[in-house]
Amino acid sequence: MKMLIGGQKTDSSDGRTIDVINPANGKFLDTIPMATEEDVQRAVDNAKKGQKEWTAIPLMEREKIIQRFVRLLEEHKKEIIAVCTRECGKHVGTTIFEYNQTASVFTGYMESAKRLDGQLLVPGSEPGHDGRTASDMIMVTHEPLGTVVAIVPFNAPMLLYSYKVAPALAAGNAVIVKPPTDNPLTDIMITELLLEAGVPGNALQIVTGSGSKVGDWLVKNPGVDAVSMTGSTQVGIGIAEIMAKRLAPCTLELGGNDAFIVMPDTDIDKAAASACGARKGNSGQICISSKRFIVHNSVIEEFTEKLVKLVREIEVGYDDNVEEMVEKCLGNTDRTNTKGEFIGSLISERAAKEVEAQVAHTISQGAKLLCGGQRTGAFYMPTVLAGVTKDMDVAKDLEIFGPVWPVIGFDTVEEAIEIANGSRYGLSGCVMTDDWKLGMRVAREVQTGGMVVNGSSVYRNQMQPFGGQKMSGMGNEGLTTLEEMTKIKNIVLKGFLG
């Protein structure tokens, strides 16, 4: 596939390409251009023109364009799901979950745009610098930021594309997409459909290549007005530093090491089942997946035994007969997968080796391997680690992005909260308890952007302002946060009411 710059399918200016490989079976899928800095500059220059073209289209007409896109998306549904499944190495059911949300994110943000109506301030409510404001009309309006760079991660390329591109377009911005290097094909296909629906080619572009080069060129380009990025905390800090030097905004959804707290009064069967599902979805490659299982010592043995039984039942594999599986699984809406479904590979063998090394490191610190712990290529077997103590790295800041369940004991509520807050991350979390007051206390005291009481941390409603605290990010995404893709302008009509 090719990049889309200025509405044209484009190779890189030097002709270099990158292979896209199915991580589950090593099969070659396609190539993408390795963009040059010259290509990036061309896209930025186009975006300045494209933003004016896009914002000049009345909102009602822009909404019709998005509606056409949604129809095209449905027409190409099976093809898109098949491509995404293959380039991610995941199970079809997980891909379908992503697909089922993508269209409604776009239409939802367009609905939000119709309600972004600004303010008319009450005249004469205070004296003002000249002592005379009673006849002044003061309008508070929203304007587009300009050119927004959307940096999309590998773990949910459809859904997280939509959470970045949809609000940026709805607010009247031009967008340059930097898709994930390992699995960019789905995002290219969706971009093609948006252009086919009527989004101007200069207003939406997609530039492919390595994040360390193409992403860096985009973020450092002074023609870029804002960045929306999901990825690692390390990369996010670098982006924030660059953007701060020109006082430009960025929305960053970064790492997490979410706590799953089990109180002794809860139903342990329910807690174990929820814990299993909270981690196995997308082979553990979910930013808000529970990653630290903090369990009261009076029930830790029972919980661990039941968890291990469930984890041992998880099937790991990949069925390349994707088209047939699409027909079978189209009704699936559960991101944590359903019984009998495979969990697929990680995004690459490199990623699986990193998980393997992290598990080995945790065992070297004293954890006990109860099941799993083996890697085959890009696949990593579901793994439960017992005997994890709160001073180990995995109990604090070591985020394992794979199907691994570290179980940590505690004796008091205060200690559970202390362990949960002992991480530099604060993305999401959860607590399982029959005492709603206790659940509310824990939810308020754990330092995260979101907490779920009696459910797993894998919870993201499209309406909620989703984001993290501490080193898990800055800014929010969600249908109620469209203002983050705009800037405020005050327009004063002096003496207009006099």
Coordinates of C-alpha atoms in Angstrom, one line a residue:
M1 CA 0.0 0.0 0.0
K2 CA 1.0 3.6 -0.4
M3 CA 0.9 6.8 1.6
L4 CA -1.8 9.4 1.0
I5 CA -0.4 12.9 0.6
G6 CA -2.5 15.6 -1.0
G7 CA -5.1 13.1 -2.0
Q8 CA -2.7 11.0 -4.0
K9 CA -1.4 7.5 -3.4
T10 CA 2.3 8.2 -3.0
D11 CA 5.6 6.3 -2.7
S12 CA 8.4 7.8 -0.6
S13 CA 10.6 10.3 -2.5
D14 CA 13.6 8.0 -2.3
G15 CA 11.6 4.8 -3.1
R16 CA 12.4 3.0 0.2
T17 CA 9.9 0.6 1.6
I18 CA 9.1 -1.4 4.7
D19 CA 7.7 -4.9 4.7
V20 CA 4.5 -5.6 6.6
I21 CA 4.5 -9.1 8.1
N22 CA 1.8 -11.2 9.8
P23 CA 3.4 -11.7 13.2
A24 CA 1.5 -14.9 13.9
N25 CA 2.8 -16.9 10.9
G26 CA 5.6 -14.7 9.4
K27 CA 3.8 -14.4 6.1
F28 CA 4.5 -11.3 4.0
L29 CA 1.4 -9.1 3.6
D30 CA 2.5 -5.9 1.8
T31 CA 5.0 -3.1 1.7
I32 CA 4.6 0.6 2.8
P33 CA 6.7 3.6 1.9
M34 CA 9.4 4.7 4.3
A35 CA 8.7 8.4 4.2
T36 CA 11.5 11.0 3.9
E37 CA 11.6 14.4 5.7
E38 CA 10.8 15.9 2.3
D39 CA 7.6 13.8 2.2
V40 CA 6.7 14.9 5.7
Q41 CA 7.2 18.6 4.8
R42 CA 5.0 18.2 1.7
A43 CA 2.2 16.8 3.9
V44 CA 2.5 19.6 6.4
D45 CA 2.4 22.2 3.6
N46 CA -0.7 20.6 2.1
A47 CA -2.4 20.5 5.5
K48 CA -2.3 24.2 5.8
K49 CA -4.3 24.5 2.7
G50 CA -6.5 21.5 3.6
Q51 CA -7.5 22.9 6.9
K52 CA -9.0 26.0 5.2
E53 CA -10.7 23.8 2.6
W54 CA -12.2 21.6 5.3
T55 CA -13.4 24.3 7.7
A56 CA -15.0 26.2 4.8
I57 CA -17.4 23.3 4.3
P58 CA -20.5 23.8 6.5
L59 CA -20.8 21.5 9.4
M60 CA -24.0 20.0 8.0
E61 CA -22.1 19.0 4.8
R62 CA -19.2 17.7 6.8
E63 CA -21.6 15.5 8.8
K64 CA -23.0 14.1 5.5
I65 CA -19.4 13.2 4.4
I66 CA -18.9 11.3 7.7
Q67 CA -22.2 9.5 7.1
R68 CA -21.0 8.5 3.6
F69 CA -17.8 7.2 5.2
V70 CA -19.7 5.1 7.7
R71 CA -21.7 3.5 4.8
L72 CA -18.4 2.8 2.9
L73 CA -16.9 1.3 6.1
E74 CA -19.8 -1.1 6.3
E75 CA -19.5 -2.0 2.7
H76 CA -15.8 -2.9 3.2
K77 CA -16.3 -4.4 6.7
K78 CA -15.1 -7.9 6.0
E79 CA -12.1 -6.8 4.0
I80 CA -11.0 -4.4 6.7
I81 CA -11.5 -6.9 9.5
A82 CA -9.5 -9.5 7.6
V83 CA -6.6 -7.2 6.9
C84 CA -6.5 -5.9 10.5
T85 CA -6.5 -9.5 11.9
R86 CA -3.7 -10.6 9.7
E87 CA -1.4 -7.6 10.3
C88 CA -1.9 -7.7 14.0
G89 CA -1.8 -11.5 14.4
K90 CA -4.9 -11.3 16.7
H91 CA -8.1 -13.3 16.8
V92 CA -10.9 -12.2 14.6
G93 CA -13.2 -11.6 17.6
T94 CA -10.9 -9.0 19.0
T95 CA -10.7 -7.2 15.6
I96 CA -14.5 -7.2 15.3
F97 CA -14.8 -5.5 18.7
E98 CA -12.6 -2.7 17.3
Y99 CA -14.6 -2.4 14.1
N100 CA -17.9 -2.3 15.9
Q101 CA -16.9 0.9 17.7
T102 CA -15.1 2.7 14.9
A103 CA -18.2 4.1 13.1
S104 CA -20.0 5.3 16.2
V105 CA -16.9 7.2 17.4
F106 CA -16.9 9.2 14.1
T107 CA -20.7 9.9 14.2
G108 CA -20.6 10.6 17.9
Y109 CA -17.9 13.3 17.5
M110 CA -20.0 14.9 14.7
E111 CA -22.9 15.1 17.2
S112 CA -20.6 16.7 19.7
A113 CA -19.5 19.2 17.1
K114 CA -23.1 20.3 16.6
R115 CA -23.3 21.1 20.3
L116 CA -20.0 23.0 20.6
D117 CA -21.9 26.3 20.7
G118 CA -19.6 28.6 22.7
Q119 CA -21.0 31.3 25.0
L120 CA -22.5 34.7 25.1
L121 CA -21.4 36.5 28.3
V122 CA -23.8 38.6 30.3
P123 CA -23.2 42.2 29.4
G124 CA -22.3 44.7 32.2
S125 CA -21.5 41.9 34.8
E126 CA -18.2 43.7 35.8
P127 CA -16.7 47.1 35.0
G128 CA -13.9 46.1 32.6
H129 CA -10.8 48.2 32.2
D130 CA -12.7 51.3 31.0
G131 CA -15.6 50.9 33.4
R132 CA -18.2 50.6 30.7
T133 CA -19.3 47.1 29.6
A134 CA -23.1 47.2 29.8
S135 CA -23.4 47.8 26.1
D136 CA -20.7 45.3 25.0
M137 CA -21.4 41.9 23.4
I138 CA -18.8 39.3 24.3
M139 CA -18.8 36.1 22.4
V140 CA -16.7 33.1 23.4
T141 CA -16.1 31.0 20.3
H142 CA -14.2 27.8 19.4
E143 CA -11.7 27.6 16.5
P144 CA -9.8 24.7 15.1
L145 CA -6.3 24.2 16.3
G146 CA -5.0 23.9 12.7
T147 CA -2.9 20.9 11.7
V148 CA -3.1 17.9 14.1
V149 CA -0.7 15.0 14.0
A150 CA -2.4 11.7 15.0
I151 CA 0.1 9.1 16.2
V152 CA -1.7 5.8 16.3
P153 CA -0.4 2.8 18.3
F154 CA -0.2 -0.9 17.1
N155 CA -2.5 -2.5 19.7
A156 CA -5.9 -1.1 18.4
P157 CA -5.2 0.5 15.1
M158 CA -8.8 1.0 14.1
L159 CA -10.3 2.2 17.3
L160 CA -7.5 4.5 18.4
Y161 CA -7.3 5.9 14.9
S162 CA -10.9 6.9 15.3
Y163 CA -10.4 8.5 18.7
K164 CA -7.8 10.8 17.2
V165 CA -8.9 11.5 13.6
A166 CA -12.7 11.8 14.4
P167 CA -12.5 14.6 16.9
A168 CA -9.8 16.5 14.9
L169 CA -11.9 16.4 11.8
A170 CA -15.1 17.2 13.7
A171 CA -13.5 20.3 15.1
G172 CA -12.4 21.5 11.7
N173 CA -8.8 20.6 11.8
A174 CA -6.5 19.1 9.1
V175 CA -5.0 15.8 10.2
I176 CA -1.8 14.0 9.3
V177 CA -1.9 10.4 10.5
K178 CA 1.3 8.5 11.5
P179 CA 0.1 4.9 11.7
P180 CA 2.0 2.1 13.5
T181 CA 4.9 0.8 11.6
D182 CA 4.2 -2.9 12.2
N183 CA 0.6 -2.8 11.2
P184 CA -0.3 0.3 9.2
L185 CA -2.5 -1.3 6.5
T186 CA -5.9 -0.9 8.2
D187 CA -5.3 2.8 8.9
I188 CA -4.4 3.4 5.2
M189 CA -7.6 1.6 4.1
I190 CA -9.8 3.7 6.5
T191 CA -8.1 6.9 5.3
E192 CA -8.8 6.0 1.7
L193 CA -12.5 5.5 2.6
L194 CA -12.7 8.9 4.3
L195 CA -11.2 10.6 1.2
E196 CA -13.6 8.6 -1.0
A197 CA -16.5 9.9 1.2
G198 CA -15.5 13.5 0.5
V199 CA -12.9 14.6 3.1
P200 CA -10.4 16.8 1.1
G201 CA -7.1 15.2 0.3
N202 CA -5.1 18.0 1.8
A203 CA -7.3 17.8 5.0
L204 CA -6.5 14.2 5.8
Q205 CA -3.2 12.5 4.9
I206 CA -1.3 9.5 6.1
V207 CA 2.4 9.3 6.2
T208 CA 4.1 5.9 6.8
G209 CA 7.5 4.9 8.2
S210 CA 9.3 4.4 11.5
G211 CA 8.1 6.3 14.5
S212 CA 11.6 7.4 15.5
K213 CA 12.1 9.2 12.2
V214 CA 8.8 10.1 10.6
G215 CA 7.1 10.7 14.0
D216 CA 10.0 12.8 15.1
W217 CA 10.0 14.9 11.9
L218 CA 6.3 15.5 12.2
V219 CA 6.4 16.5 15.9
K220 CA 9.3 18.9 15.4
N221 CA 7.8 20.5 12.3
P222 CA 6.7 24.1 13.2
G223 CA 3.8 23.8 10.8
V224 CA 2.2 21.2 13.2
D225 CA -0.2 22.9 15.6
A226 CA -1.0 19.9 17.9
V227 CA -0.3 16.3 18.5
S228 CA -2.5 13.5 19.7
M229 CA -0.5 10.4 20.5
T230 CA -1.0 7.0 22.2
G231 CA 2.1 5.1 23.1
S232 CA 4.9 4.7 25.6
T233 CA 5.6 7.2 28.4
Q234 CA 9.1 7.6 27.2
V235 CA 8.0 8.7 23.8
G236 CA 5.3 10.8 25.2
I237 CA 7.7 12.8 27.4
G238 CA 9.8 13.5 24.3
I239 CA 6.8 14.8 22.4
A240 CA 5.7 17.0 25.3
E241 CA 9.2 18.5 25.6
I242 CA 9.2 19.3 21.9
M243 CA 5.7 20.8 21.8
A244 CA 6.4 22.8 25.0
K245 CA 9.1 24.7 23.2
R246 CA 6.6 26.3 20.9
L247 CA 3.7 26.3 23.4
A248 CA 1.7 23.9 21.3
P249 CA -0.8 21.5 22.8
C250 CA -0.6 17.7 22.9
T251 CA -2.9 14.9 24.1
L252 CA -0.9 11.9 25.4
E253 CA -2.4 8.6 26.4
L254 CA 0.6 6.7 27.7
G255 CA 1.7 3.7 29.8
G256 CA -0.2 2.1 32.6
N257 CA 0.3 -0.6 35.3
D258 CA -3.3 -0.9 36.3
A259 CA -4.2 -2.4 39.7
F260 CA -6.9 -5.1 40.1
I261 CA -7.7 -5.1 43.8
V262 CA -9.5 -8.0 45.4
M263 CA -11.1 -7.5 48.8
P264 CA -11.9 -10.5 51.0
D265 CA -15.7 -10.0 51.0
T266 CA -16.1 -10.4 47.2
D267 CA -17.1 -13.4 45.2
I268 CA -13.8 -15.1 44.4
D269 CA -15.1 -17.0 41.4
K270 CA -16.4 -13.8 39.9
A271 CA -13.1 -12.0 40.8
A272 CA -11.0 -14.7 39.2
A273 CA -13.1 -14.8 36.0
S274 CA -12.9 -11.0 35.7
A275 CA -9.2 -11.0 36.3
C276 CA -8.7 -13.6 33.6
G277 CA -10.7 -11.7 31.1
A278 CA -9.1 -8.4 32.1
R279 CA -5.7 -9.6 30.9
K280 CA -6.2 -12.0 28.1
G281 CA -8.0 -9.6 25.7
N282 CA -5.8 -8.8 22.7
S283 CA -3.1 -11.0 24.3
G284 CA -2.6 -8.5 27.1
Q285 CA -1.8 -5.7 24.7
I286 CA -4.3 -3.2 26.1
C287 CA -3.2 0.0 27.8
I288 CA -6.0 -0.2 30.4
S289 CA -5.6 -4.0 30.9
S290 CA -5.2 -5.0 34.6
K291 CA -1.6 -5.7 35.1
R292 CA -1.1 -5.9 38.9
F293 CA -3.5 -8.3 40.8
I294 CA -3.5 -7.1 44.4
V295 CA -5.3 -9.7 46.5
H296 CA -6.1 -9.8 50.2
N297 CA -3.9 -12.5 51.9
S298 CA -6.9 -14.2 53.4
V299 CA -8.2 -15.2 50.0
I300 CA -5.0 -15.1 47.9
E301 CA -4.6 -18.8 47.8
E302 CA -8.2 -19.5 46.7
F303 CA -8.0 -16.6 44.1
T304 CA -4.7 -17.8 42.7
E305 CA -5.8 -21.4 42.4
K306 CA -9.0 -20.4 40.5
L307 CA -7.1 -17.9 38.3
V308 CA -4.5 -20.5 37.3
K309 CA -7.3 -23.0 36.4
L310 CA -8.9 -20.3 34.1
V311 CA -5.6 -19.2 32.6
R312 CA -4.6 -22.8 31.7
E313 CA -7.8 -23.1 29.7
I314 CA -6.9 -20.1 27.5
E315 CA -6.2 -21.3 23.9
V316 CA -3.3 -19.7 22.2
G317 CA -3.0 -19.8 18.4
Y318 CA -3.9 -18.3 15.1
D319 CA -6.3 -19.4 12.4
D320 CA -5.4 -17.9 9.0
N321 CA -8.7 -18.8 7.5
V322 CA -9.8 -15.3 8.4
E323 CA -12.6 -14.9 6.0
E324 CA -14.4 -17.9 7.4
M325 CA -13.8 -16.8 11.0
V326 CA -15.2 -13.3 10.2
E327 CA -18.5 -14.9 9.3
K328 CA -18.5 -17.0 12.4
C329 CA -17.6 -14.2 14.9
L330 CA -19.4 -11.1 13.5
G331 CA -21.7 -11.1 16.5
N332 CA -18.9 -10.8 19.1
T333 CA -18.7 -7.5 21.0
D334 CA -16.6 -8.6 24.0
R335 CA -13.1 -7.2 23.9
T336 CA -11.9 -9.8 26.4
N337 CA -12.8 -12.6 24.0
T338 CA -15.3 -15.4 24.7
K339 CA -14.7 -19.0 25.7
G340 CA -13.2 -21.2 22.9
E341 CA -11.5 -18.3 21.1
F342 CA -7.8 -18.1 20.6
I343 CA -5.7 -15.3 21.8
G344 CA -3.3 -14.5 19.1
S345 CA 0.4 -13.5 18.9
L346 CA 1.9 -10.3 20.2
I347 CA 2.6 -7.6 17.6
S348 CA 6.1 -9.0 16.9
E349 CA 8.7 -11.5 18.0
R350 CA 10.6 -8.5 19.4
A351 CA 7.6 -7.7 21.7
A352 CA 7.3 -11.3 22.8
K353 CA 11.0 -11.5 23.7
E354 CA 10.6 -8.3 25.8
V355 CA 7.7 -10.0 27.7
E356 CA 9.9 -13.1 28.1
A357 CA 12.7 -11.0 29.5
Q358 CA 10.4 -9.1 31.9
V359 CA 9.0 -12.4 33.3
A360 CA 12.5 -13.8 33.8
H361 CA 13.5 -10.6 35.6
T362 CA 10.5 -10.9 37.9
I363 CA 11.3 -14.5 38.7
S364 CA 14.9 -13.5 39.4
Q365 CA 13.5 -11.1 42.0
G366 CA 11.7 -13.9 43.8
A367 CA 8.4 -14.5 42.0
K368 CA 7.2 -18.1 41.4
L369 CA 6.0 -19.3 38.0
L370 CA 2.7 -21.2 38.3
C371 CA 1.9 -21.6 34.7
G372 CA 3.0 -20.4 31.2
G373 CA 6.3 -18.7 30.8
Q374 CA 7.1 -20.1 27.3
R375 CA 7.6 -18.2 24.1
T376 CA 7.3 -19.5 20.5
G377 CA 8.1 -16.8 18.0
A378 CA 5.7 -13.9 18.6
F379 CA 3.4 -16.0 20.8
Y380 CA 3.7 -15.9 24.6
M381 CA 1.9 -18.4 26.7
P382 CA -0.5 -17.0 29.4
T383 CA 1.5 -16.8 32.6
V384 CA 0.7 -16.5 36.3
L385 CA 3.3 -15.3 38.8
A386 CA 2.7 -15.8 42.5
G387 CA 4.8 -14.6 45.5
V388 CA 5.1 -11.1 44.0
T389 CA 5.9 -8.6 46.6
K390 CA 5.3 -4.9 46.6
D391 CA 9.0 -4.0 46.3
M392 CA 9.4 -5.9 43.0
D393 CA 9.6 -3.9 39.8
V394 CA 6.5 -5.5 38.4
A395 CA 4.5 -4.3 41.4
K396 CA 5.5 -0.7 40.7
D397 CA 6.7 0.5 37.3
L398 CA 7.4 -2.5 35.1
E399 CA 4.5 -2.6 32.7
I400 CA 4.3 -6.0 31.0
F401 CA 2.5 -5.7 27.7
G402 CA 1.4 -9.3 27.3
P403 CA -0.7 -12.1 28.9
V404 CA 0.9 -12.1 32.4
W405 CA -0.8 -12.1 35.8
P406 CA 1.4 -11.1 38.7
V407 CA -0.4 -11.7 42.0
I408 CA 0.5 -9.5 45.0
G409 CA -0.8 -10.0 48.6
F410 CA -1.9 -7.3 51.1
D411 CA -3.3 -7.3 54.6
T412 CA -5.2 -4.0 55.0
V413 CA -7.1 -1.6 52.8
E414 CA -4.5 1.0 53.4
E415 CA -1.8 -1.3 52.1
A416 CA -3.7 -2.2 49.0
I417 CA -4.1 1.5 48.2
E418 CA -0.4 2.1 49.0
I419 CA 0.6 -0.7 46.5
A420 CA -1.8 0.6 43.8
N421 CA -0.4 4.1 44.2
G422 CA 3.2 2.9 44.4
S423 CA 3.5 3.1 40.6
R424 CA 4.4 6.2 38.6
Y425 CA 1.5 5.3 36.3
G426 CA -2.1 6.2 36.9
L427 CA -4.2 5.2 33.9
S428 CA -7.0 2.9 35.1
G429 CA -7.7 0.4 37.8
C430 CA -10.5 -1.5 39.6
V431 CA -11.6 -3.0 42.9
M432 CA -13.7 -6.0 43.6
T433 CA -15.9 -5.8 46.8
D434 CA -19.4 -6.4 48.0
D435 CA -19.1 -3.2 50.1
W436 CA -20.0 -0.3 47.8
K437 CA -18.9 2.2 50.4
L438 CA -15.5 0.6 50.6
G439 CA -15.3 0.4 46.8
M440 CA -16.0 4.1 46.6
R441 CA -13.3 4.8 49.1
V442 CA -10.7 2.8 47.2
A443 CA -11.8 4.4 43.9
R444 CA -11.4 7.9 45.3
E445 CA -8.0 7.2 46.9
V446 CA -6.3 5.3 44.1
Q447 CA -4.5 7.9 41.9
T448 CA -5.8 7.1 38.4
G449 CA -7.7 8.7 35.6
G450 CA -10.4 6.0 36.0
M451 CA -11.5 3.4 38.5
V452 CA -14.1 0.6 38.1
V453 CA -15.9 -0.9 41.1
N454 CA -16.8 -4.5 40.6
G455 CA -15.5 -4.8 37.1
S456 CA -12.2 -5.0 35.4
S457 CA -10.1 -1.9 34.5
V458 CA -10.7 -2.6 30.8
Y459 CA -13.5 -0.1 30.6
R460 CA -13.8 2.7 28.2
N461 CA -17.2 4.3 27.4
Q462 CA -17.1 6.5 24.3
M463 CA -18.7 9.4 26.3
Q464 CA -16.3 9.4 29.2
P465 CA -13.3 11.8 29.3
F466 CA -10.7 9.1 29.0
G467 CA -7.2 9.8 30.2
G468 CA -4.5 9.2 32.8
Q469 CA -2.9 10.8 35.8
K470 CA 0.7 11.0 36.8
M471 CA 3.0 9.5 34.1
S472 CA 0.1 7.9 32.2
G473 CA -0.6 11.0 30.1
M474 CA -2.1 14.4 29.8
G475 CA -5.4 15.5 28.2
N476 CA -8.5 13.4 27.5
E477 CA -10.3 11.6 24.7
G478 CA -14.0 11.0 24.5
L479 CA -17.2 12.4 23.0
T480 CA -17.4 15.0 25.8
T481 CA -13.9 16.3 25.2
L482 CA -14.1 17.8 21.8
E483 CA -13.0 21.2 23.1
E484 CA -9.5 19.8 23.4
M485 CA -9.3 19.9 19.6
T486 CA -10.1 23.6 19.6
K487 CA -8.8 26.9 20.8
I488 CA -10.8 29.7 22.5
K489 CA -11.3 33.1 20.9
N490 CA -13.2 36.0 22.6
I491 CA -14.9 38.4 20.2
V492 CA -16.0 41.7 21.7
L493 CA -18.5 44.0 19.9
K494 CA -17.8 47.2 21.8
G495 CA -21.0 49.2 22.4
F496 CA -23.0 46.9 20.2
L497 CA -26.0 46.9 22.6
G498 CA -25.9 50.6 23.3

